[in-house]
mmCIF file of C-alpha atoms in Angstrom:
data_model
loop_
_atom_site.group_PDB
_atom_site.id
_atom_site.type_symbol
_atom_site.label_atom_id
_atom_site.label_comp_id
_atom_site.label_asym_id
_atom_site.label_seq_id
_atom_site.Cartn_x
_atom_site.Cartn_y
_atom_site.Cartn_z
ATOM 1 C CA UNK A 217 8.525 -169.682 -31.751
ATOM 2 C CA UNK A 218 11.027 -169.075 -29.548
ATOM 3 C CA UNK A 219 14.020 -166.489 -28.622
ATOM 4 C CA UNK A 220 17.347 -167.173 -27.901
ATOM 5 C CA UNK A 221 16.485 -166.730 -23.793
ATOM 6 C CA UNK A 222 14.295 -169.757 -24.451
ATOM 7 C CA UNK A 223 10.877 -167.565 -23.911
ATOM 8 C CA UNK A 224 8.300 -167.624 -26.382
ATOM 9 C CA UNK A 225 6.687 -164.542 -27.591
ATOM 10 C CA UNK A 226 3.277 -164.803 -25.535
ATOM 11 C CA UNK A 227 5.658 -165.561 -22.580
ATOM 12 C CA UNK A 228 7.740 -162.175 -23.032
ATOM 13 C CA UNK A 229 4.091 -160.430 -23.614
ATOM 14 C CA UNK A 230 3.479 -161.321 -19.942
ATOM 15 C CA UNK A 231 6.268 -160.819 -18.201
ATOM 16 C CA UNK A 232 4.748 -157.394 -16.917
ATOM 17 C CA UNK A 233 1.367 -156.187 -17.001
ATOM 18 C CA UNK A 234 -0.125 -153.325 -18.916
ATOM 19 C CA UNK A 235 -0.724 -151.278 -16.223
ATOM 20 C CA UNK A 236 2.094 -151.905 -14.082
ATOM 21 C CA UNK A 237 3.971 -150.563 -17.666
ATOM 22 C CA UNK A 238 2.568 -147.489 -17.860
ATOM 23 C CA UNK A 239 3.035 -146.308 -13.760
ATOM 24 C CA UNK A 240 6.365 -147.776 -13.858
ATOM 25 C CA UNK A 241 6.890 -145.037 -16.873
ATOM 26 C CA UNK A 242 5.009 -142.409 -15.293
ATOM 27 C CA UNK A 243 7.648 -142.804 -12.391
ATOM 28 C CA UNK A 244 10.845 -142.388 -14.606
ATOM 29 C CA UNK A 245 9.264 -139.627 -17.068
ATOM 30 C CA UNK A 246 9.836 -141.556 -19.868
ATOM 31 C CA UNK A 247 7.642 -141.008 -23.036
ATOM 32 C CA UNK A 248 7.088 -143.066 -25.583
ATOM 33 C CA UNK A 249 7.930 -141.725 -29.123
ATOM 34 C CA UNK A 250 4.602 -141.948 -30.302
ATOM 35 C CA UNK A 251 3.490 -139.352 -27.600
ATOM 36 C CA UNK A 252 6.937 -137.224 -28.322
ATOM 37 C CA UNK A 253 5.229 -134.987 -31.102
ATOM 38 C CA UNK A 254 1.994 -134.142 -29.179
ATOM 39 C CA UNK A 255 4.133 -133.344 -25.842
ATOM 40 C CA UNK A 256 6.646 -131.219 -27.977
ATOM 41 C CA UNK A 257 3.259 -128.881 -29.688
ATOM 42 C CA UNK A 258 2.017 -128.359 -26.025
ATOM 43 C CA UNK A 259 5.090 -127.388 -24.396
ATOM 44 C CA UNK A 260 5.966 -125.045 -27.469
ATOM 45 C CA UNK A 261 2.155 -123.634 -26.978
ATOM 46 C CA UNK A 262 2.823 -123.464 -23.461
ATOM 47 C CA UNK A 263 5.835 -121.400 -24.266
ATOM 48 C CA UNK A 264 4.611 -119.009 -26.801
ATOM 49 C CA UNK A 265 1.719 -118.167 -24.553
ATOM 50 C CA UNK A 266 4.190 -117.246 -21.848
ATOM 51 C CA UNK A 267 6.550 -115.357 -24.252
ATOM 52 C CA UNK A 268 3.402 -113.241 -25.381
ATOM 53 C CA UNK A 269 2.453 -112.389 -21.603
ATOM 54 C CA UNK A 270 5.519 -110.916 -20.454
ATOM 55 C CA UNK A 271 5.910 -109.087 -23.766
ATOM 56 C CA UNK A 272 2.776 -107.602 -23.008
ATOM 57 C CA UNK A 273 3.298 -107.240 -19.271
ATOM 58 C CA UNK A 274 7.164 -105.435 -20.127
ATOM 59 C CA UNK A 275 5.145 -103.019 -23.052
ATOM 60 C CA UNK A 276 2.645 -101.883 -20.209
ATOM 61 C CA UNK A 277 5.482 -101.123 -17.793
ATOM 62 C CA UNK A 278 7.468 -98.946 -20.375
ATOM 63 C CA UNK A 279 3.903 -97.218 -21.331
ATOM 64 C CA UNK A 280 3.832 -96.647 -17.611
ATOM 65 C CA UNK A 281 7.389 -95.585 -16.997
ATOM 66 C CA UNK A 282 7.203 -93.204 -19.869
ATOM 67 C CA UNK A 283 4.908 -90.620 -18.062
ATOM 68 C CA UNK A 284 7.521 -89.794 -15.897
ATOM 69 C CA UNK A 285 11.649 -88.778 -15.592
ATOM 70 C CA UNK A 286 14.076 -91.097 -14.028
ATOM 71 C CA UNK A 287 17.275 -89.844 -12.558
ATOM 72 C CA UNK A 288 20.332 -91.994 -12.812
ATOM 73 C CA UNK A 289 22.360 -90.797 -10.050
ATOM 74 C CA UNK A 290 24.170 -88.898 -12.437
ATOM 75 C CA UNK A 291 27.815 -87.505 -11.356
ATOM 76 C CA UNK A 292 26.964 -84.410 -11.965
ATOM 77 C CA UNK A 293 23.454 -83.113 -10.783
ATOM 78 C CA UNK A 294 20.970 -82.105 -13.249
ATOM 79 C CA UNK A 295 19.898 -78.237 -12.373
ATOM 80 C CA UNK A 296 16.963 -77.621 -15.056
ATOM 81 C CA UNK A 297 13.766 -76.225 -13.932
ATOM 82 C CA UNK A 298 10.767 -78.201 -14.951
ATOM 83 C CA UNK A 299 7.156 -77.936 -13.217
ATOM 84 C CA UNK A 300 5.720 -81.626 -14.512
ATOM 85 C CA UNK A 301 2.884 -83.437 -14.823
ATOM 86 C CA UNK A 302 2.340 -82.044 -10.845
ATOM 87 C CA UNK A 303 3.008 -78.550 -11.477
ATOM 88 C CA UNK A 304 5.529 -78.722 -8.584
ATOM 89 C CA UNK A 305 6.291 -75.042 -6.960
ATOM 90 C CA UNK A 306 8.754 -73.612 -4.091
ATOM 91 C CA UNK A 307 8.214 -70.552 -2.396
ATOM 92 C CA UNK A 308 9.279 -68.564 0.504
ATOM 93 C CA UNK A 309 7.157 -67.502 3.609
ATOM 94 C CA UNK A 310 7.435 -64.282 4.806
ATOM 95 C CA UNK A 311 10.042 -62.929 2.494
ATOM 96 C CA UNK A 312 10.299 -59.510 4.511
ATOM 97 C CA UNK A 313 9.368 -60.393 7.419
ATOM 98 C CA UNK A 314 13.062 -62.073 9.186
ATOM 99 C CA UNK A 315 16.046 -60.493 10.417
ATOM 100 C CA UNK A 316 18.273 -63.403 9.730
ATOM 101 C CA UNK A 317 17.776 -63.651 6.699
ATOM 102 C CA UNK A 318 16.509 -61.582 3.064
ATOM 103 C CA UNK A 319 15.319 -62.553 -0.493
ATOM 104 C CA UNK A 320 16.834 -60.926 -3.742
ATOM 105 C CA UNK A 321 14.217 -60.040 -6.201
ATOM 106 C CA UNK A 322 17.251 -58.681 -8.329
ATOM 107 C CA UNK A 323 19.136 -61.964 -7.926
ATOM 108 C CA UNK A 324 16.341 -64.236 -7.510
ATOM 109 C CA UNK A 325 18.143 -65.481 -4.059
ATOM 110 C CA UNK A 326 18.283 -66.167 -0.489
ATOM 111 C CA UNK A 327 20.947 -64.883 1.852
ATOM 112 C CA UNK A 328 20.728 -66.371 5.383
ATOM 113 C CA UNK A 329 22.643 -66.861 8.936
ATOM 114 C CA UNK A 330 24.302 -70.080 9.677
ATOM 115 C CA UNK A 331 21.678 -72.513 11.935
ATOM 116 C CA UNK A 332 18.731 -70.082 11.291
ATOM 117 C CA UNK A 333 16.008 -71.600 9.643
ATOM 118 C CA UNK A 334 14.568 -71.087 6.135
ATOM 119 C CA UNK A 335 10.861 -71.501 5.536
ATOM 120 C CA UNK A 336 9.839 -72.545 2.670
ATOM 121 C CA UNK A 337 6.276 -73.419 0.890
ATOM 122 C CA UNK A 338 6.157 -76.635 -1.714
ATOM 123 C CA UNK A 339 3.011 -76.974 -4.121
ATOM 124 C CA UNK A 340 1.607 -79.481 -6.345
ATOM 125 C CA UNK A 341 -1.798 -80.423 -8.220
ATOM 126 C CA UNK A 342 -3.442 -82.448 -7.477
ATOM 127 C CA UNK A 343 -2.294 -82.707 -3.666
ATOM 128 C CA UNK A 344 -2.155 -86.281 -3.614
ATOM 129 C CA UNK A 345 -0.279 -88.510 -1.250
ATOM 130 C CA UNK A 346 2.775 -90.337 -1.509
ATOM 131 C CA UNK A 347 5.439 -88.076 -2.597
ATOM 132 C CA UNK A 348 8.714 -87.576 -1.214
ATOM 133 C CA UNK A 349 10.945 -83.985 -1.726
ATOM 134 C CA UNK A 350 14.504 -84.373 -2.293
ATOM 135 C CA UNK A 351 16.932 -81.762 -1.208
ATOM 136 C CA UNK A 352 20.646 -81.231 -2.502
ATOM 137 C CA UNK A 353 22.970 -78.577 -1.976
ATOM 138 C CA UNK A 354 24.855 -77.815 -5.233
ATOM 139 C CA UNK A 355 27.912 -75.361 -6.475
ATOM 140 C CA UNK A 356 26.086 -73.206 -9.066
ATOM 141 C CA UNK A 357 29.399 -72.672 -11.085
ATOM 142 C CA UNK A 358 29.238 -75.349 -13.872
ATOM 143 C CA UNK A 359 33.235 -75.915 -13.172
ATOM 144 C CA UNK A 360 32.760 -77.183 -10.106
ATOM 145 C CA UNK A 361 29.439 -79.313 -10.580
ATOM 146 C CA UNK A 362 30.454 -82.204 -10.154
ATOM 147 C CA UNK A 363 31.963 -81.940 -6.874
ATOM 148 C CA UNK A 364 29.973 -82.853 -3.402
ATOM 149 C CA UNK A 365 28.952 -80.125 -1.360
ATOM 150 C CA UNK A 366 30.031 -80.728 2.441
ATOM 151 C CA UNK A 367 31.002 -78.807 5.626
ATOM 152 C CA UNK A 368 34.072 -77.366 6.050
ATOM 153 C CA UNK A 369 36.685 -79.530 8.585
ATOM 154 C CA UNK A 370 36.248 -77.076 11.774
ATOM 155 C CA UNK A 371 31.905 -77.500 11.424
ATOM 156 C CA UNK A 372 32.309 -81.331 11.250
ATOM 157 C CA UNK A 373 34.670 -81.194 13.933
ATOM 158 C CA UNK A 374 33.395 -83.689 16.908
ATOM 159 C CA UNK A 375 34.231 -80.896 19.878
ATOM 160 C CA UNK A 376 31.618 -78.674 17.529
ATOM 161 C CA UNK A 377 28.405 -77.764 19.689
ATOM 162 C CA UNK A 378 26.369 -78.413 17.202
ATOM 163 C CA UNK A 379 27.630 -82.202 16.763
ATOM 164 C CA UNK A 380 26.532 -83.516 19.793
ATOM 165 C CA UNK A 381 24.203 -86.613 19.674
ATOM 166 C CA UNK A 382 24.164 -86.716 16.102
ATOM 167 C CA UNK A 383 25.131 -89.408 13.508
ATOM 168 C CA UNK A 384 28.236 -88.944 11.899
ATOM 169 C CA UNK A 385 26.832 -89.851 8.359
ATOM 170 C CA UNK A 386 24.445 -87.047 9.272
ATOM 171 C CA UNK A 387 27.412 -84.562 10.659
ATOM 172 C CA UNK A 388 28.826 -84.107 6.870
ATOM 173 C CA UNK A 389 25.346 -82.245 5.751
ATOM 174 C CA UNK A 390 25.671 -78.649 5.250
ATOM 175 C CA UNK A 391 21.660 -78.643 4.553
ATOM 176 C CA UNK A 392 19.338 -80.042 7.722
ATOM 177 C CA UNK A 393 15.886 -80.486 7.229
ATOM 178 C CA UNK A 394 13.866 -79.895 10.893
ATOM 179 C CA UNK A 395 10.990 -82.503 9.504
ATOM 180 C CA UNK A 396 11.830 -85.285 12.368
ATOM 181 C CA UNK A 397 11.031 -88.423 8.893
ATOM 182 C CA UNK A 398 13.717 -86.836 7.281
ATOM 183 C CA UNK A 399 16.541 -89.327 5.605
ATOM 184 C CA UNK A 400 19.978 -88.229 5.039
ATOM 185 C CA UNK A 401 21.619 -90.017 1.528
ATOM 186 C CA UNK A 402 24.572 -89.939 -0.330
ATOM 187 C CA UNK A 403 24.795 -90.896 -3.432
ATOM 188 C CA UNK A 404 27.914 -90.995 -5.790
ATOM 189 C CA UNK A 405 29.582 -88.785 -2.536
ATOM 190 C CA UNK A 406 26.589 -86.137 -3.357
ATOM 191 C CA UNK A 407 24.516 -85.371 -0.241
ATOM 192 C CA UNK A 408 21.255 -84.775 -0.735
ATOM 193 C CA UNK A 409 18.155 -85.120 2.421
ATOM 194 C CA UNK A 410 14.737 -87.428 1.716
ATOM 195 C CA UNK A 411 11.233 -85.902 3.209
ATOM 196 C CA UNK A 412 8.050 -87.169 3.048
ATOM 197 C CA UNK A 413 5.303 -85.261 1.708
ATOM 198 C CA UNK A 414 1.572 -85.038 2.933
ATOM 199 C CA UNK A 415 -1.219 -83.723 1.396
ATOM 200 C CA UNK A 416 -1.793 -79.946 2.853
ATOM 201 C CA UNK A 417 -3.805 -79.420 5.872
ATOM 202 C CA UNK A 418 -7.345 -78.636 5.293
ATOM 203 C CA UNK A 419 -8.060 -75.241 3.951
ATOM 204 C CA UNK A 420 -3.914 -74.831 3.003
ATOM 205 C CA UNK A 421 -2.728 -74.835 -0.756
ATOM 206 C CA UNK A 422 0.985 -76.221 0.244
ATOM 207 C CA UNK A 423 2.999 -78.009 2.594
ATOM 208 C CA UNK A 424 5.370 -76.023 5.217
ATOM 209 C CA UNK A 425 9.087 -76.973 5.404
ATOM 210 C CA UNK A 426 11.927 -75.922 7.145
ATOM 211 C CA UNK A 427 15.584 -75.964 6.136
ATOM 212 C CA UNK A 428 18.838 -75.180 8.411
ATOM 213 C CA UNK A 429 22.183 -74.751 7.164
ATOM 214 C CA UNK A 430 24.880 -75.907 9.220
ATOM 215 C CA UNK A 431 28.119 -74.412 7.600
ATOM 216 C CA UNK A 432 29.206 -70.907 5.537
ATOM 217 C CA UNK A 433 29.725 -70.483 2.033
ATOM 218 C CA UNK A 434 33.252 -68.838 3.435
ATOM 219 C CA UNK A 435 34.486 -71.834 4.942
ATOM 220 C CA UNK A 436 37.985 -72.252 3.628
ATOM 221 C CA UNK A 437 38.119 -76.054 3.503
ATOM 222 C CA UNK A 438 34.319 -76.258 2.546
ATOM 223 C CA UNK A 439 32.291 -74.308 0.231
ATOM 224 C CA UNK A 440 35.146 -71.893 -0.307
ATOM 225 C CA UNK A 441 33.469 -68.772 -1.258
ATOM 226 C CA UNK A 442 31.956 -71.118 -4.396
ATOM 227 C CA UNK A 443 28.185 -70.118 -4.883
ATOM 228 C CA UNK A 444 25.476 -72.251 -3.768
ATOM 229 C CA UNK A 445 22.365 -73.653 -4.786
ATOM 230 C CA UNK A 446 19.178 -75.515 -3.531
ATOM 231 C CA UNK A 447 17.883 -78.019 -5.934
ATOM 232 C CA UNK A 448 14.498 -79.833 -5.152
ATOM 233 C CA UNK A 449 12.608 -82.759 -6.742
ATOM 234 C CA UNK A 450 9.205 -83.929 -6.240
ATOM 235 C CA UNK A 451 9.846 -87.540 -6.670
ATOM 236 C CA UNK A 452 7.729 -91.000 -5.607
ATOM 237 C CA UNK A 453 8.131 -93.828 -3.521
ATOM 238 C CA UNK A 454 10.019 -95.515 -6.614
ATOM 239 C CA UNK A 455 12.427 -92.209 -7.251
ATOM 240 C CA UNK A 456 10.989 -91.622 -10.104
ATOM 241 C CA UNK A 457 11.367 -87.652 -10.593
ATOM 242 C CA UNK A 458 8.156 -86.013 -11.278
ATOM 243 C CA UNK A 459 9.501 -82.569 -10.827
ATOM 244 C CA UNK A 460 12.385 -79.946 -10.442
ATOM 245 C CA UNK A 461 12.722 -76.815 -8.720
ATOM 246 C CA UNK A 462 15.977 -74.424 -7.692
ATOM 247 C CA UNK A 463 17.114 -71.608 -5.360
ATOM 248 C CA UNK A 464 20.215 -70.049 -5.234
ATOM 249 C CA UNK A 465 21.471 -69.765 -1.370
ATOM 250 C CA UNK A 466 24.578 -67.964 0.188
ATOM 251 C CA UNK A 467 24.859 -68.825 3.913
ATOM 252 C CA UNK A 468 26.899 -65.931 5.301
ATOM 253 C CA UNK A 469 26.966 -63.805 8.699
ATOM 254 C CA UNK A 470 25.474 -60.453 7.297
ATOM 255 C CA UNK A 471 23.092 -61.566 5.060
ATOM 256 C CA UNK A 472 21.762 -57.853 4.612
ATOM 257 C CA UNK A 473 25.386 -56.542 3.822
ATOM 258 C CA UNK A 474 25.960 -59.468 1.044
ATOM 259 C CA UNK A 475 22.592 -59.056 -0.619
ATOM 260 C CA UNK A 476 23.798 -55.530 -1.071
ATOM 261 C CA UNK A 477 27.125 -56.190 -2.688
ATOM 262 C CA UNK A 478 25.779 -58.941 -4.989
ATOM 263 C CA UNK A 479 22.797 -56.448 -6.410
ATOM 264 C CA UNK A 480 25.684 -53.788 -6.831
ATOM 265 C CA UNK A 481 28.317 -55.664 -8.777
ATOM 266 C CA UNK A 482 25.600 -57.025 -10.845
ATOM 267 C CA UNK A 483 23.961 -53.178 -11.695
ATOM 268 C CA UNK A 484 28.004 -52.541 -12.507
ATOM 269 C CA UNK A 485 27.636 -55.355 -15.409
ATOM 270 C CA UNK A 486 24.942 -53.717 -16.980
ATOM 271 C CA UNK A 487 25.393 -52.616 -20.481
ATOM 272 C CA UNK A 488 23.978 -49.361 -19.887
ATOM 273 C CA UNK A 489 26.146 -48.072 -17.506
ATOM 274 C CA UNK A 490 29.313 -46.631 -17.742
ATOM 275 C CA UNK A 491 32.534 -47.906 -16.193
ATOM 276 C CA UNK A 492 35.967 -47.143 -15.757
ATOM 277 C CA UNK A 493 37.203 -50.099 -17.563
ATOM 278 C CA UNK A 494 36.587 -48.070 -20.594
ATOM 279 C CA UNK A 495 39.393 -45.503 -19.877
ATOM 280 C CA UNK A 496 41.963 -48.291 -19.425
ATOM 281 C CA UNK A 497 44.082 -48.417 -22.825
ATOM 282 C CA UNK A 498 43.404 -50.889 -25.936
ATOM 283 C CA UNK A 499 45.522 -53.737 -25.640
ATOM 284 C CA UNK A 500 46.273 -53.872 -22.111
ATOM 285 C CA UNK A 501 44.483 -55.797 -19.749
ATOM 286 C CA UNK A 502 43.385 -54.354 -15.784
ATOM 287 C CA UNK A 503 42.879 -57.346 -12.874
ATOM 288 C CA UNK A 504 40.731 -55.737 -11.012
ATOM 289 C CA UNK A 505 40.639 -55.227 -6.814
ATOM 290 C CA UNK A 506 43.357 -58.974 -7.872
ATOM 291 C CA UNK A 507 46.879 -58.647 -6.200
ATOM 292 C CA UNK A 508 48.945 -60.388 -9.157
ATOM 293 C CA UNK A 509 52.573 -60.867 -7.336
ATOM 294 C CA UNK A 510 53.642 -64.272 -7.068
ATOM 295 C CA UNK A 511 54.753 -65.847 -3.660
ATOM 296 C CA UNK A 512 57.070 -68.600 -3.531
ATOM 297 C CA UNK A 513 55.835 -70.572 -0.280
ATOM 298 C CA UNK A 514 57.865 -73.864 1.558
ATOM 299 C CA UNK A 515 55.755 -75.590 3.927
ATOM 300 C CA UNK A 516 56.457 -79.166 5.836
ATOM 301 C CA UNK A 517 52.768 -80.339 6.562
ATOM 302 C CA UNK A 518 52.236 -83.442 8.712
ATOM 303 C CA UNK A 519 49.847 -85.944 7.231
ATOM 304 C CA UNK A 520 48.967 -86.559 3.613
ATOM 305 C CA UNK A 521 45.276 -86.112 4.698
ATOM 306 C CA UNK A 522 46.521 -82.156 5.513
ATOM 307 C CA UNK A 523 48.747 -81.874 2.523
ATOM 308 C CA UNK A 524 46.112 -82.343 0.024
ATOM 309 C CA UNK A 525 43.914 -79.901 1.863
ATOM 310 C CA UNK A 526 45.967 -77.396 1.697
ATOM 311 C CA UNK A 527 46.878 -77.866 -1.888
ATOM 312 C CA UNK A 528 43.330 -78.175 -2.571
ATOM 313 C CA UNK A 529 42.856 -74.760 -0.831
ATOM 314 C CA UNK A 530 45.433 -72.916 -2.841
ATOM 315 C CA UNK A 531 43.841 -74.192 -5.814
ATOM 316 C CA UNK A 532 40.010 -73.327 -5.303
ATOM 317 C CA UNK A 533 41.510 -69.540 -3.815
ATOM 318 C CA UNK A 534 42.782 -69.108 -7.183
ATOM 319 C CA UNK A 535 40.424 -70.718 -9.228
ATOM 320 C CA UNK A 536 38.092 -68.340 -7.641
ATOM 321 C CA UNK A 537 39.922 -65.528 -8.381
ATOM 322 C CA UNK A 538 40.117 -66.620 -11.783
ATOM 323 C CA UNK A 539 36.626 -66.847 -12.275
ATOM 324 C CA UNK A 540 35.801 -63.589 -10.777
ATOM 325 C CA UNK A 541 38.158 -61.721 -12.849
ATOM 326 C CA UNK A 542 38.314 -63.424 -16.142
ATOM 327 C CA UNK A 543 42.061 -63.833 -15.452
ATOM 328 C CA UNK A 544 41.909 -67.498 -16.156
ATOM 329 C CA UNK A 545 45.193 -67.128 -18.861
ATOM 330 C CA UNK A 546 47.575 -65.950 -15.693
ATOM 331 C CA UNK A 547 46.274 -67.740 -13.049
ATOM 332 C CA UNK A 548 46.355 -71.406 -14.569
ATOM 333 C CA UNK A 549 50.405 -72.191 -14.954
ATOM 334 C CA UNK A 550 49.962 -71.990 -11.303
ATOM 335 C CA UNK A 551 47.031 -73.734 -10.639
ATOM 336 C CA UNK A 552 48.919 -76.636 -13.011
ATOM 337 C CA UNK A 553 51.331 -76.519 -10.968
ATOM 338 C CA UNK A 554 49.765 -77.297 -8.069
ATOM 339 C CA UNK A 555 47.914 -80.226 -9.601
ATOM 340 C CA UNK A 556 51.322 -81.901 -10.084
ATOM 341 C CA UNK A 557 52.383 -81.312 -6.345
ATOM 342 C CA UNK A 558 49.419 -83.407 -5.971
ATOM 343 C CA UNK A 559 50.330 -87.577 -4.791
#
């Protein structure tokens, strides 16, 4: 028999070989549909057996990832004391023992010269290896929490003594660390410094560090009289936070003199002693050591830069003021009003 190309059936049998058939389809990747099914149950094996390993591989790295705290550069720092798995602890070295600057055991805080150096003693158990300790300056007031902590304009100022040879992303720091690994960040416009922790020196229980501070709590276009704290974390290579430790700080140029006046005004608040407040007649209210007349003040400021700051000054003087004499009623029209001067 015949086809309609004239070649018999044994002819178009033969027109290429068996095994020249199957390498020519090896080439081109084509299967035949009888070997379709059995390809289709491998690959699907193939895949579930994969699918199973990383499910198991992910469930062992959440497992792993659960012993410890992450931190998601939050915009405003997390403050809360926790010792973890570590049992991470800060101290102070010689607490009596400096002229520049004291411990409160009233207030639980530090009060220290500008560019004098704080020591301080970090802890942690097991002392193993590998650890970094994050440092951050902070505003302890929960109203202003979210904003950066920075020097003030004149201390970042490049004619400044104290900014020769240094980097400019490193200028901005009120907190220096004297550690020579130390890594300056900033993260979502918080500053905060990186250094690496050894295991203590034979026969020690704790690492030594050393902290400067490189601008006032006074500083007008800085801190602004706002209080200040230290927050550390012991954290690993991976920034995964392991603990969390704090310390009030007031950089100030009589440290003696402050300490002093904080202790007092906090003895004042003390239920058990008497104050003159309660002389003052029911239903009127007393501002007190707060001069309440209102000034009505015309400026022409060069430089938008400039403007803002000192709008932004006006605002934190009185915010302060606010705070410090639970005025907050009388003193906010104003401080509104300033927010609306604002570009």
């Amino acid at each position: 028999m015949t086809t309609t190309n004239g070649y018999s059936d044994s002819q178009e049998s033969d027109l290429l070989p068996e095994e020249d058939y199957k390498l020519l389809m090896k080439d081109i990747g084509f299967v035949p549909y009888w070997l379709q099914d059995i390809t289709e149950e491998k690959m699907e094996e193939k895949y579930n057996l994969t699918q199973q390993q990383y499910m198991q591989e992910e469930k062992e790295i959440k497992e792993e990832e659960g012993q410890y705290f992450h931190e998601p550069d939050p915009a405003i720092p997390v403050k809360e004391e926790f010792a973890g798995p570590y049992n991470f602890q800060v101290s102070l070295a010689n607490q009596d023992s400096s002229k520049h600057w004291v411990y409160s055991q009233v207030l639980k805080k530090v009060f220290i010269n500008m560019e004098e150096t704080l020591p301080l003693r970090f802890k942690w158990e097991p002392p193993e290896d590998g650890f970094v300790l994050r440092t951050a300056m902070v505003f302890s007031l929960d109203q202003y929490a979210s904003d950066p902590v920075r020097r003030c304009h004149n201390h970042m100022a490049p004619n400044n003594p104290c900014n020769r040879d240094v980097d400019p992303r490193v200028i901005k720091h009120v907190v220096r660390c004297t550690h020579h690994l130390t890594m300056y960040e900033e993260r979502n416009e918080h500053l905060s410094i990186v250094t690496p922790l050894n295991r203590p020196q034979p026969g020690s229980q704790y690492v030594p560090i050393c902290l400067k501070f490189l601008c006032k709590n006074s500083c007008p276009s800085g801190m602004n009289r706002r209080p200040t704290e230290l927050i550390f974390t012991l954290e690993d290579r991976n920034r995964r936070i392991l603990g969390r430790r704090r310390l009030p700080v007031r950089v100030c140029s009589c440290p003696k003199r402050d300490k002093k006046k904080e202790e007092a005004e906090v003895s004042e608040n003390q239920p058990d002693i008497k104050k003159r407040k309660l002389c003052i007649p029911v239903g009127k209210k007393m501002m007190p050591s707060c001069d309440t007349h209102v000034f009505n003040v015309q400026l022409n400021i060069v430089g938008k830069e400039n403007y803002l700051a000192v709008l932004k000054y006006a605002y934190d003087i009185m915010a302060g003021q606010a705070a410090r004499t639970g005025q907050l009623d009388f003193f906010k029209p104003y401080m509104d009003d300033i927010l609306r001067k604002a570009p």
